[in-house]
PDB file of C-alpha atoms in Angstrom:
ATOM      1  CA  PHE A   1     -10.334  22.340 -20.729  1.00 61.00           C
ATOM      2  CA  GLU A   2      -6.910  23.786 -21.425  1.00 66.00           C
ATOM      3  CA  GLN A   3      -5.998  26.998 -23.196  1.00 66.00           C
ATOM      4  CA  ALA A   4      -2.933  26.588 -25.379  1.00 69.00           C
ATOM      5  CA  PHE A   5      -1.483  28.623 -28.223  1.00 67.00           C
ATOM      6  CA  ALA A   6      -1.503  26.853 -31.600  1.00 67.00           C
ATOM      7  CA  PHE A   7       1.087  28.240 -34.019  1.00 68.00           C
ATOM      8  CA  GLU A   8      -0.616  26.635 -37.015  1.00 69.00           C
ATOM      9  CA  ASN A   9      -3.777  28.637 -36.223  1.00 68.00           C
ATOM     10  CA  ASP A  10      -1.965  31.696 -34.866  1.00 71.00           C
ATOM     11  CA  GLY A  11      -4.315  31.700 -31.905  1.00 71.00           C
ATOM     12  CA  PHE A  12      -5.438  29.965 -28.770  1.00 72.00           C
ATOM     13  CA  ARG A  13      -7.453  26.787 -28.664  1.00 68.00           C
ATOM     14  CA  ALA A  14      -9.313  25.152 -25.792  1.00 67.00           C
ATOM     15  CA  GLY A  15      -9.073  21.373 -25.815  1.00 71.00           C
ATOM     16  CA  ASP A  16     -11.083  18.957 -23.681  1.00 73.00           C
ATOM     17  CA  LEU A  17      -8.531  17.227 -21.441  1.00 77.00           C
ATOM     18  CA  THR A  18     -10.947  14.425 -20.575  1.00 76.00           C
ATOM     19  CA  GLU A  19     -11.831  13.631 -24.176  1.00 75.00           C
ATOM     20  CA  LEU A  20      -9.855  10.379 -24.121  1.00 75.00           C
ATOM     21  CA  ALA A  21     -10.699   9.562 -20.484  1.00 80.00           C
ATOM     22  CA  GLU A  22     -14.206  10.811 -19.839  1.00 81.00           C
ATOM     23  CA  HIS A  23     -14.754   8.286 -17.044  1.00 84.00           C
ATOM     24  CA  VAL A  24     -12.289  10.022 -14.696  1.00 85.00           C
ATOM     25  CA  GLY A  25     -14.603  12.996 -14.254  1.00 81.00           C
ATOM     26  CA  LYS A  26     -17.844  11.057 -13.966  1.00 82.00           C
ATOM     27  CA  GLY A  27     -20.121  12.929 -11.583  1.00 84.00           C
ATOM     28  CA  GLY A  28     -18.032  16.095 -11.836  1.00 88.00           C
ATOM     29  CA  PHE A  29     -15.234  17.646  -9.778  1.00 90.00           C
ATOM     30  CA  THR A  30     -15.827  19.600  -6.574  1.00 93.00           C
ATOM     31  CA  GLU A  31     -12.321  20.988  -5.953  1.00 94.00           C
ATOM     32  CA  LEU A  32      -9.109  21.580  -7.900  1.00 94.00           C
ATOM     33  CA  ALA A  33      -5.549  22.263  -6.689  1.00 95.00           C
ATOM     34  CA  TYR A  34      -2.366  22.642  -8.746  1.00 94.00           C
ATOM     35  CA  GLN A  35       1.001  21.226  -7.663  1.00 94.00           C
ATOM     36  CA  ARG A  36       3.951  22.619  -9.611  1.00 92.00           C
ATOM     37  CA  GLU A  37       6.918  20.907  -7.905  1.00 87.00           C
ATOM     38  CA  PRO A  38       8.314  18.278  -8.039  1.00 87.00           C
ATOM     39  CA  ASP A  39       5.850  17.263 -10.771  1.00 88.00           C
ATOM     40  CA  SER A  40       3.284  19.336 -12.597  1.00 91.00           C
ATOM     41  CA  ILE A  41      -0.003  17.767 -11.430  1.00 94.00           C
ATOM     42  CA  LEU A  42      -3.522  19.133 -11.336  1.00 93.00           C
ATOM     43  CA  TRP A  43      -5.347  17.408  -8.469  1.00 95.00           C
ATOM     44  CA  ALA A  44      -9.129  17.096  -8.349  1.00 94.00           C
ATOM     45  CA  VAL A  45     -11.713  15.801  -5.887  1.00 95.00           C
ATOM     46  CA  ARG A  46     -14.540  13.940  -7.599  1.00 93.00           C
ATOM     47  CA  ALA A  47     -18.117  14.247  -6.379  1.00 92.00           C
ATOM     48  CA  ASP A  48     -17.999  10.673  -5.047  1.00 91.00           C
ATOM     49  CA  GLY A  49     -14.900  11.437  -2.954  1.00 92.00           C
ATOM     50  CA  GLY A  50     -12.356  10.003  -5.375  1.00 92.00           C
ATOM     51  CA  LEU A  51      -8.928  11.591  -5.789  1.00 94.00           C
ATOM     52  CA  ILE A  52      -7.904  12.220  -9.407  1.00 93.00           C
ATOM     53  CA  GLY A  53      -4.631  13.604 -10.740  1.00 93.00           C
ATOM     54  CA  LEU A  54      -3.645  15.007 -14.130  1.00 92.00           C
ATOM     55  CA  THR A  55       0.079  15.016 -14.885  1.00 92.00           C
ATOM     56  CA  TYR A  56       0.476  17.928 -17.288  1.00 89.00           C
ATOM     57  CA  ARG A  57       3.627  18.735 -19.238  1.00 87.00           C
ATOM     58  CA  ARG A  58       2.345  20.182 -22.497  1.00 81.00           C
ATOM     59  CA  GLU A  59       5.851  21.108 -23.715  1.00 79.00           C
ATOM     60  CA  GLN A  60       6.710  17.380 -23.550  1.00 83.00           C
ATOM     61  CA  ASP A  61       3.297  16.226 -24.803  1.00 81.00           C
ATOM     62  CA  VAL A  62       2.586  14.581 -21.449  1.00 85.00           C
ATOM     63  CA  VAL A  63      -1.081  14.715 -20.448  1.00 85.00           C
ATOM     64  CA  GLY A  64      -2.079  11.728 -18.317  1.00 88.00           C
ATOM     65  CA  TRP A  65      -4.902  11.080 -15.850  1.00 90.00           C
ATOM     66  CA  HIS A  66      -4.460   8.845 -12.811  1.00 90.00           C
ATOM     67  CA  GLN A  67      -6.765   7.774  -9.992  1.00 90.00           C
ATOM     68  CA  HIS A  68      -5.623   7.341  -6.390  1.00 91.00           C
ATOM     69  CA  VAL A  69      -7.579   5.079  -4.019  1.00 91.00           C
ATOM     70  CA  LEU A  70      -6.482   5.576  -0.415  1.00 92.00           C
ATOM     71  CA  GLY A  71      -6.161   2.827   2.169  1.00 91.00           C
ATOM     72  CA  GLY A  72      -8.898   2.267   4.701  1.00 92.00           C
ATOM     73  CA  LYS A  73     -12.697   2.232   4.461  1.00 92.00           C
ATOM     74  CA  SER A  74     -15.292   4.986   4.674  1.00 91.00           C
ATOM     75  CA  ASP A  75     -18.324   2.991   5.865  1.00 91.00           C
ATOM     76  CA  ALA A  76     -19.442  -0.337   7.294  1.00 89.00           C
ATOM     77  CA  ALA A  77     -20.072  -1.690   3.789  1.00 90.00           C
ATOM     78  CA  GLY A  78     -16.364  -1.429   2.963  1.00 88.00           C
ATOM     79  CA  ALA A  79     -16.451   1.488   0.521  1.00 90.00           C
ATOM     80  CA  ALA A  80     -13.105   3.149  -0.135  1.00 90.00           C
ATOM     81  CA  SER A  81     -11.915   6.131   1.878  1.00 93.00           C
ATOM     82  CA  ARG A  82     -13.331   9.421   0.596  1.00 94.00           C
ATOM     83  CA  ILE A  83     -11.583  12.724   0.024  1.00 95.00           C
ATOM     84  CA  GLU A  84     -13.553  15.747   1.238  1.00 96.00           C
ATOM     85  CA  SER A  85     -11.142  18.586   0.479  1.00 96.00           C
ATOM     86  CA  ILE A  86      -7.645  19.258  -0.869  1.00 97.00           C
ATOM     87  CA  ALA A  87      -5.106  22.088  -0.894  1.00 96.00           C
ATOM     88  CA  VAL A  88      -1.548  22.521  -2.179  1.00 96.00           C
ATOM     89  CA  ILE A  89       0.910  24.390   0.036  1.00 95.00           C
ATOM     90  CA  PRO A  90       4.719  24.742   0.085  1.00 93.00           C
ATOM     91  CA  SER A  91       6.652  22.195   2.118  1.00 89.00           C
ATOM     92  CA  SER A  92       8.296  23.316   5.356  1.00 86.00           C
ATOM     93  CA  ASN A  93      11.718  23.612   3.681  1.00 86.00           C
ATOM     94  CA  GLY A  94      10.336  25.199   0.521  1.00 85.00           C
ATOM     95  CA  SER A  95      11.786  22.525  -1.772  1.00 86.00           C
ATOM     96  CA  ARG A  96       8.472  21.313  -3.210  1.00 90.00           C
ATOM     97  CA  ASP A  97       4.708  21.638  -3.104  1.00 94.00           C
ATOM     98  CA  GLU A  98       2.669  19.329  -0.865  1.00 95.00           C
ATOM     99  CA  LEU A  99      -0.830  18.038  -1.459  1.00 96.00           C
ATOM    100  CA  TRP A 100      -2.858  18.161   1.763  1.00 97.00           C
ATOM    101  CA  LEU A 101      -6.133  16.263   2.111  1.00 96.00           C
ATOM    102  CA  VAL A 102      -9.131  15.875   4.406  1.00 97.00           C
ATOM    103  CA  VAL A 103      -9.808  12.112   4.377  1.00 96.00           C
ATOM    104  CA  HIS A 104     -13.056  10.536   5.550  1.00 96.00           C
ATOM    105  CA  ARG A 105     -12.570   7.068   7.086  1.00 95.00           C
ATOM    106  CA  ARG A 106     -14.412   4.661   9.357  1.00 95.00           C
ATOM    107  CA  ILE A 107     -12.021   3.557  12.102  1.00 95.00           C
ATOM    108  CA  ASN A 108     -12.957   1.017  14.775  1.00 92.00           C
ATOM    109  CA  GLY A 109     -16.651   1.566  14.026  1.00 90.00           C
ATOM    110  CA  PHE A 110     -16.521   5.372  14.193  1.00 93.00           C
ATOM    111  CA  VAL A 111     -16.290   8.020  11.470  1.00 94.00           C
ATOM    112  CA  ARG A 112     -12.996   9.897  11.596  1.00 94.00           C
ATOM    113  CA  ARG A 113     -11.546  12.698   9.494  1.00 95.00           C
ATOM    114  CA  PHE A 114      -7.810  12.859   8.978  1.00 95.00           C
ATOM    115  CA  ILE A 115      -5.626  15.736   7.835  1.00 96.00           C
ATOM    116  CA  GLU A 116      -2.904  14.105   5.729  1.00 95.00           C
ATOM    117  CA  TYR A 117      -0.380  15.094   3.099  1.00 94.00           C
ATOM    118  CA  LEU A 118       1.135  13.217   0.200  1.00 92.00           C
ATOM    119  CA  ASP A 119       4.771  12.474   0.988  1.00 90.00           C
ATOM    120  CA  ALA A 120       7.493  12.790  -1.644  1.00 87.00           C
ATOM    121  CA  PRO A 121       8.711   9.673  -3.484  1.00 88.00           C
ATOM    122  CA  LEU A 122      11.904   8.070  -2.234  1.00 90.00           C
ATOM    123  CA  GLU A 123      14.902  10.088  -3.401  1.00 90.00           C
ATOM    124  CA  ASP A 124      17.455   8.423  -5.674  1.00 90.00           C
ATOM    125  CA  ASP A 125      20.146   8.484  -2.988  1.00 89.00           C
ATOM    126  CA  ALA A 126      17.892   7.788   0.026  1.00 92.00           C
ATOM    127  CA  ASP A 127      18.155   4.671   2.158  1.00 93.00           C
ATOM    128  CA  GLN A 128      15.382   2.125   1.653  1.00 92.00           C
ATOM    129  CA  ALA A 129      14.572   2.315   5.373  1.00 93.00           C
ATOM    130  CA  ASP A 130      13.265   5.821   4.566  1.00 94.00           C
ATOM    131  CA  SER A 131      10.628   4.423   2.181  1.00 93.00           C
ATOM    132  CA  PHE A 132       7.165   5.712   3.063  1.00 94.00           C
ATOM    133  CA  TYR A 133       4.574   3.818   1.054  1.00 94.00           C
ATOM    134  CA  VAL A 134       1.605   3.479   3.405  1.00 94.00           C
ATOM    135  CA  ASP A 135      -1.410   5.679   4.072  1.00 94.00           C
ATOM    136  CA  SER A 136      -2.074   7.619   7.274  1.00 94.00           C
ATOM    137  CA  GLY A 137       1.294   6.373   8.496  1.00 94.00           C
ATOM    138  CA  LEU A 138       3.749   7.316  11.213  1.00 95.00           C
ATOM    139  CA  ILE A 139       7.526   6.917  11.486  1.00 96.00           C
ATOM    140  CA  TYR A 140       9.445   5.564  14.467  1.00 96.00           C
ATOM    141  CA  ASP A 141      13.146   6.389  14.611  1.00 95.00           C
ATOM    142  CA  GLY A 142      14.867   5.684  17.920  1.00 95.00           C
ATOM    143  CA  PRO A 143      16.265   2.991  20.225  1.00 96.00           C
ATOM    144  CA  ALA A 144      15.587  -0.594  19.181  1.00 96.00           C
ATOM    145  CA  THR A 145      12.172  -1.783  20.343  1.00 96.00           C
ATOM    146  CA  ALA A 146       9.615  -4.458  19.545  1.00 96.00           C
ATOM    147  CA  THR A 147       6.618  -2.384  20.671  1.00 96.00           C
ATOM    148  CA  LEU A 148       5.350   0.596  18.681  1.00 96.00           C
ATOM    149  CA  SER A 149       2.726   2.843  20.249  1.00 95.00           C
ATOM    150  CA  GLY A 150       1.037   6.120  19.337  1.00 95.00           C
ATOM    151  CA  LEU A 151      -1.212   4.455  16.755  1.00 96.00           C
ATOM    152  CA  ASP A 152      -4.524   5.373  18.390  1.00 95.00           C
ATOM    153  CA  HIS A 153      -5.778   6.913  15.128  1.00 95.00           C
ATOM    154  CA  LEU A 154      -5.661   3.439  13.545  1.00 96.00           C
ATOM    155  CA  GLU A 155      -7.239   1.496  16.418  1.00 96.00           C
ATOM    156  CA  GLY A 156      -8.589  -1.860  15.248  1.00 94.00           C
ATOM    157  CA  GLU A 157      -7.099  -1.492  11.758  1.00 95.00           C
ATOM    158  CA  THR A 158      -4.735  -3.902  10.025  1.00 94.00           C
ATOM    159  CA  VAL A 159      -1.497  -2.035   9.362  1.00 96.00           C
ATOM    160  CA  GLN A 160       1.499  -2.627   7.150  1.00 95.00           C
ATOM    161  CA  ILE A 161       5.008  -2.305   8.560  1.00 96.00           C
ATOM    162  CA  LEU A 162       8.389  -1.435   7.102  1.00 95.00           C
ATOM    163  CA  ALA A 163      10.935  -2.538   9.710  1.00 95.00           C
ATOM    164  CA  ASP A 164      14.534  -1.349   9.236  1.00 94.00           C
ATOM    165  CA  GLY A 165      14.013  -1.343   5.474  1.00 93.00           C
ATOM    166  CA  GLY A 166      12.471  -4.823   5.320  1.00 92.00           C
ATOM    167  CA  SER A 167       8.962  -6.212   5.309  1.00 90.00           C
ATOM    168  CA  HIS A 168       7.226  -7.380   8.461  1.00 93.00           C
ATOM    169  CA  PRO A 169       3.965  -9.335   8.866  1.00 94.00           C
ATOM    170  CA  GLU A 170       0.882  -7.142   9.186  1.00 95.00           C
ATOM    171  CA  ARG A 171      -0.506  -6.384  12.618  1.00 96.00           C
ATOM    172  CA  VAL A 172      -3.850  -5.227  14.061  1.00 96.00           C
ATOM    173  CA  VAL A 173      -3.617  -2.130  16.254  1.00 96.00           C
ATOM    174  CA  ALA A 174      -4.856  -2.771  19.805  1.00 96.00           C
ATOM    175  CA  ASP A 175      -4.832  -0.078  22.516  1.00 95.00           C
ATOM    176  CA  GLY A 176      -2.936   2.164  20.118  1.00 95.00           C
ATOM    177  CA  ALA A 177       0.063  -0.173  19.802  1.00 96.00           C
ATOM    178  CA  ILE A 178       1.460  -3.182  17.966  1.00 97.00           C
ATOM    179  CA  THR A 179       4.068  -5.771  18.916  1.00 96.00           C
ATOM    180  CA  LEU A 180       6.664  -6.835  16.351  1.00 95.00           C
ATOM    181  CA  ASP A 181       8.443 -10.135  15.844  1.00 93.00           C
ATOM    182  CA  ARG A 182      11.798  -8.424  16.273  1.00 92.00           C
ATOM    183  CA  SER A 183      13.238  -5.217  17.641  1.00 94.00           C
ATOM    184  CA  VAL A 184      13.710  -2.380  15.146  1.00 95.00           C
ATOM    185  CA  SER A 185      15.237   1.065  15.344  1.00 95.00           C
ATOM    186  CA  LYS A 186      13.351   2.538  12.368  1.00 96.00           C
ATOM    187  CA  ALA A 187       9.846   1.645  11.295  1.00 96.00           C
ATOM    188  CA  VAL A 188       7.032   2.969   9.115  1.00 96.00           C
ATOM    189  CA  VAL A 189       3.499   1.909  10.080  1.00 97.00           C
ATOM    190  CA  GLY A 190       0.270   2.716   8.258  1.00 95.00           C
ATOM    191  CA  LEU A 191      -2.676   1.510   6.243  1.00 95.00           C
ATOM    192  CA  PRO A 192      -1.811  -0.676   3.243  1.00 92.00           C
ATOM    193  CA  TYR A 193      -2.890   0.374  -0.218  1.00 86.00           C
ATOM    194  CA  ASP A 194      -0.969  -2.207  -2.267  1.00 74.00           C
ATOM    195  CA  HIS A 195      -4.186  -4.021  -3.220  1.00 67.00           C
ATOM    196  CA  LEU A 196      -5.511  -0.712  -4.571  1.00 72.00           C
ATOM    197  CA  SER A 197      -2.585   0.146  -6.863  1.00 82.00           C
ATOM    198  CA  MET A 198      -2.160  -1.797 -10.069  1.00 86.00           C
ATOM    199  CA  LEU A 199      -0.724  -1.343 -13.552  1.00 88.00           C
ATOM    200  CA  GLN A 200      -2.504  -3.091 -16.402  1.00 88.00           C
ATOM    201  CA  THR A 201      -1.667  -2.603 -20.049  1.00 89.00           C
ATOM    202  CA  LEU A 202      -4.142  -2.428 -22.893  1.00 87.00           C
ATOM    203  CA  ASP A 203      -4.418  -5.394 -25.256  1.00 86.00           C
ATOM    204  CA  ILE A 204      -0.960  -5.976 -26.703  1.00 85.00           C
ATOM    205  CA  GLU A 205      -0.535  -5.082 -30.373  1.00 82.00           C
ATOM    206  CA  ALA A 206       2.475  -7.020 -31.624  1.00 77.00           C
ATOM    207  CA  GLY A 207       1.475  -7.370 -35.247  1.00 73.00           C
ATOM    208  CA  ALA A 208       1.084 -10.571 -37.235  1.00 73.00           C
ATOM    209  CA  ALA A 209       1.862 -11.930 -40.690  1.00 75.00           C
ATOM    210  CA  ASP A 210      -1.586 -11.068 -42.017  1.00 79.00           C
ATOM    211  CA  GLY A 211      -2.260  -7.854 -40.137  1.00 80.00           C
ATOM    212  CA  THR A 212      -3.091  -6.740 -36.624  1.00 82.00           C
ATOM    213  CA  ALA A 213      -2.788  -8.887 -33.519  1.00 81.00           C
ATOM    214  CA  GLN A 214      -6.006  -7.441 -32.104  1.00 83.00           C
ATOM    215  CA  GLY A 215      -8.718 -10.066 -31.634  1.00 82.00           C
ATOM    216  CA  LYS A 216      -6.420 -12.969 -32.511  1.00 84.00           C
ATOM    217  CA  THR A 217      -5.423 -15.846 -30.301  1.00 86.00           C
ATOM    218  CA  LYS A 218      -2.060 -15.096 -28.726  1.00 85.00           C
ATOM    219  CA  ARG A 219       0.188 -16.373 -25.989  1.00 86.00           C
ATOM    220  CA  LEU A 220       2.707 -14.590 -23.848  1.00 86.00           C
ATOM    221  CA  THR A 221       5.627 -16.900 -23.116  1.00 87.00           C
ATOM    222  CA  GLY A 222       7.588 -14.527 -20.932  1.00 89.00           C
ATOM    223  CA  CYS A 223       8.142 -10.886 -20.049  1.00 91.00           C
ATOM    224  CA  THR A 224      11.142  -8.818 -19.040  1.00 93.00           C
ATOM    225  CA  ILE A 225      10.223  -6.048 -16.612  1.00 94.00           C
ATOM    226  CA  ARG A 226      12.653  -3.175 -16.227  1.00 96.00           C
ATOM    227  CA  LEU A 227      12.469  -1.689 -12.748  1.00 95.00           C
ATOM    228  CA  TYR A 228      14.088   1.127 -10.806  1.00 96.00           C
ATOM    229  CA  ARG A 229      14.654   0.881  -7.038  1.00 94.00           C
ATOM    230  CA  SER A 230      11.735  -1.466  -6.479  1.00 94.00           C
ATOM    231  CA  LEU A 231      10.695  -4.329  -4.206  1.00 92.00           C
ATOM    232  CA  GLY A 232       7.518  -6.326  -3.642  1.00 90.00           C
ATOM    233  CA  VAL A 233       6.515  -6.692  -7.299  1.00 91.00           C
ATOM    234  CA  TRP A 234       4.018  -9.266  -8.581  1.00 90.00           C
ATOM    235  CA  ALA A 235       3.194  -9.748 -12.259  1.00 90.00           C
ATOM    236  CA  GLY A 236       0.971 -11.872 -14.474  1.00 86.00           C
ATOM    237  CA  PRO A 237      -1.812 -11.790 -17.067  1.00 84.00           C
ATOM    238  CA  ASP A 238      -4.627 -10.769 -14.706  1.00 76.00           C
ATOM    239  CA  GLU A 239      -5.020 -10.481 -10.956  1.00 64.00           C
ATOM    240  CA  THR A 240      -8.100 -12.728 -11.027  1.00 63.00           C
ATOM    241  CA  ALA A 241      -6.963 -15.186 -13.710  1.00 53.00           C
ATOM    242  CA  VAL A 242      -3.860 -16.333 -11.815  1.00 51.00           C
ATOM    243  CA  ASP A 243      -4.074 -16.209  -8.033  1.00 61.00           C
ATOM    244  CA  PRO A 244      -1.664 -15.542  -6.593  1.00 68.00           C
ATOM    245  CA  LEU A 245       0.308 -13.695  -9.232  1.00 79.00           C
ATOM    246  CA  PRO A 246       3.946 -14.778  -9.541  1.00 82.00           C
ATOM    247  CA  GLU A 247       6.315 -12.712  -7.418  1.00 84.00           C
ATOM    248  CA  LEU A 248       9.529 -11.288  -8.809  1.00 86.00           C
ATOM    249  CA  VAL A 249      12.332 -12.561  -6.577  1.00 85.00           C
ATOM    250  CA  PHE A 250      15.175 -10.143  -5.909  1.00 85.00           C
ATOM    251  CA  ARG A 251      17.031 -11.915  -3.115  1.00 80.00           C
ATOM    252  CA  ASP A 252      20.274 -13.566  -4.226  1.00 80.00           C
ATOM    253  CA  PRO A 253      23.155 -15.340  -2.415  1.00 78.00           C
ATOM    254  CA  SER A 254      24.967 -12.054  -1.870  1.00 78.00           C
ATOM    255  CA  THR A 255      22.224 -10.848   0.501  1.00 77.00           C
ATOM    256  CA  GLU A 256      23.087 -11.618   4.115  1.00 78.00           C
ATOM    257  CA  MET A 257      20.658 -13.787   6.064  1.00 78.00           C
ATOM    258  CA  GLY A 258      18.408 -11.738   8.299  1.00 76.00           C
ATOM    259  CA  MET A 259      18.804  -8.674   6.064  1.00 84.00           C
ATOM    260  CA  PRO A 260      16.192  -7.415   3.571  1.00 86.00           C
ATOM    261  CA  PRO A 261      17.125  -7.551  -0.116  1.00 89.00           C
ATOM    262  CA  PRO A 262      18.163  -4.129  -1.429  1.00 91.00           C
ATOM    263  CA  LEU A 263      15.939  -2.135  -3.753  1.00 93.00           C
ATOM    264  CA  TYR A 264      16.327  -3.577  -7.233  1.00 92.00           C
ATOM    265  CA  SER A 265      17.192  -1.695 -10.417  1.00 94.00           C
ATOM    266  CA  GLY A 266      17.469  -3.582 -13.682  1.00 94.00           C
ATOM    267  CA  ASP A 267      15.718  -6.189 -15.805  1.00 94.00           C
ATOM    268  CA  SER A 268      13.810  -9.100 -14.292  1.00 92.00           C
ATOM    269  CA  PHE A 269      12.496 -11.895 -16.527  1.00 91.00           C
ATOM    270  CA  ILE A 270       9.583 -14.120 -15.558  1.00 89.00           C
ATOM    271  CA  PRO A 271       8.153 -17.100 -17.485  1.00 88.00           C
ATOM    272  CA  TRP A 272       4.550 -16.151 -18.156  1.00 86.00           C
ATOM    273  CA  PRO A 273       1.758 -18.056 -16.395  1.00 83.00           C
ATOM    274  CA  GLY A 274      -1.491 -18.806 -18.184  1.00 76.00           C
ATOM    275  CA  GLY A 275      -2.183 -19.980 -21.710  1.00 81.00           C
ATOM    276  CA  TYR A 276      -3.685 -18.739 -24.948  1.00 84.00           C
ATOM    277  CA  ASP A 277      -6.224 -15.905 -25.059  1.00 83.00           C
ATOM    278  CA  ARG A 278      -7.382 -13.072 -27.303  1.00 83.00           C
ATOM    279  CA  VAL A 279      -6.387 -10.263 -24.953  1.00 83.00           C
ATOM    280  CA  GLY A 280      -2.732 -10.488 -24.008  1.00 83.00           C
ATOM    281  CA  ARG A 281      -2.409  -8.072 -21.111  1.00 87.00           C
ATOM    282  CA  ILE A 282       0.299  -7.508 -18.527  1.00 90.00           C
ATOM    283  CA  THR A 283      -0.719  -6.814 -14.937  1.00 90.00           C
ATOM    284  CA  ILE A 284       1.732  -5.574 -12.313  1.00 91.00           C
ATOM    285  CA  VAL A 285       0.737  -5.273  -8.649  1.00 89.00           C
ATOM    286  CA  PRO A 286       3.118  -3.777  -6.055  1.00 90.00           C
ATOM    287  CA  ARG A 287       2.624  -5.269  -2.601  1.00 88.00           C
ATOM    288  CA  GLY A 288       4.212  -4.248   0.650  1.00 89.00           C
ATOM    289  CA  PRO A 289       5.498  -0.899   1.967  1.00 92.00           C
ATOM    290  CA  PHE A 290       8.071  -0.504  -0.820  1.00 93.00           C
ATOM    291  CA  PRO A 291       8.586   1.744  -3.839  1.00 93.00           C
ATOM    292  CA  CYS A 292       7.809   0.343  -7.287  1.00 92.00           C
ATOM    293  CA  THR A 293       8.874   2.112 -10.481  1.00 93.00           C
ATOM    294  CA  VAL A 294       8.243   0.307 -13.783  1.00 94.00           C
ATOM    295  CA  VAL A 295      10.488   1.705 -16.513  1.00 94.00           C
ATOM    296  CA  ALA A 296       9.592  -0.632 -19.401  1.00 95.00           C
ATOM    297  CA  LEU A 297       7.930  -3.929 -20.327  1.00 93.00           C
ATOM    298  CA  TYR A 298       9.370  -6.328 -22.922  1.00 92.00           C
ATOM    299  CA  PRO A 299       6.924  -9.186 -23.577  1.00 90.00           C
ATOM    300  CA  GLN A 300       7.644 -12.292 -25.666  1.00 88.00           C
ATOM    301  CA  LEU A 301       4.508 -12.998 -27.683  1.00 85.00           C
ATOM    302  CA  VAL A 302       3.320 -15.569 -30.181  1.00 84.00           C
ATOM    303  CA  THR A 303       0.324 -14.580 -32.319  1.00 84.00           C
ATOM    304  CA  GLN A 304      -1.765 -17.141 -34.202  1.00 79.00           C
ATOM    305  CA  ASP A 305      -2.638 -15.825 -37.682  1.00 71.00           C
ATOM    306  CA  ARG A 306      -5.197 -18.506 -38.516  1.00 65.00           C
TER     307      ARG A 306
END
């Protein structure tokens, strides 16, 4: 619940913040922690070990729940990693608040508990080689090398690699190390979570000549996706309906061979796969150790009235 002053009532009112998303708190919350900077987020640990966030900016009418599934597994059956405890503390330079977590994982057949913190998003003026979009990851920054060690905490796990700002094939950690296809001077290595993060819209309401578009046969013919400093973006009607989803291609002739394409900002149009249906949803899945910021979606839609 929140306590907010209502001028029309000249008093305080307590609204249920989960009224429109009751499923996020199913089973109840065991811990809460508030992060003020850089974003106002109330973090919660669910009884089943799930990590839930509430972005709260009441003065801007922003109240939005979001669930975060961390990379890795918590048991032999393949259940997702579990969060056991959280705390928010100031960063070392005092510029922001950091969310720290105790994460329960099963690594190489053994239960392990990790102390991790949620890193800040990539700054607007930061180099893409500084992108950190993996879980339980480490950074190498030094002389060029094709062997990265010090990964004992991820022994036997498949890890994702950002190599000098570009993607690199996944590797399995053996004896605390991995061997790359090429030498790199800066790398980020950690557990992938791209298959766990996805944006999916509700059924599109575009209107029709005789009323709503809800429940009517419709067809998306294309969609323009406006992005900001993004790479590794896949989009389509549904992750299971079209496999694999079409990938948005950002490399163009101006990109030198052997160099990764730069982070993309702008509009990207894709012809829409699939046919007619009664749903009309847009699914976006980021894949790879890159940032992905979706600013807007502009679908082209044909609705059948009869």
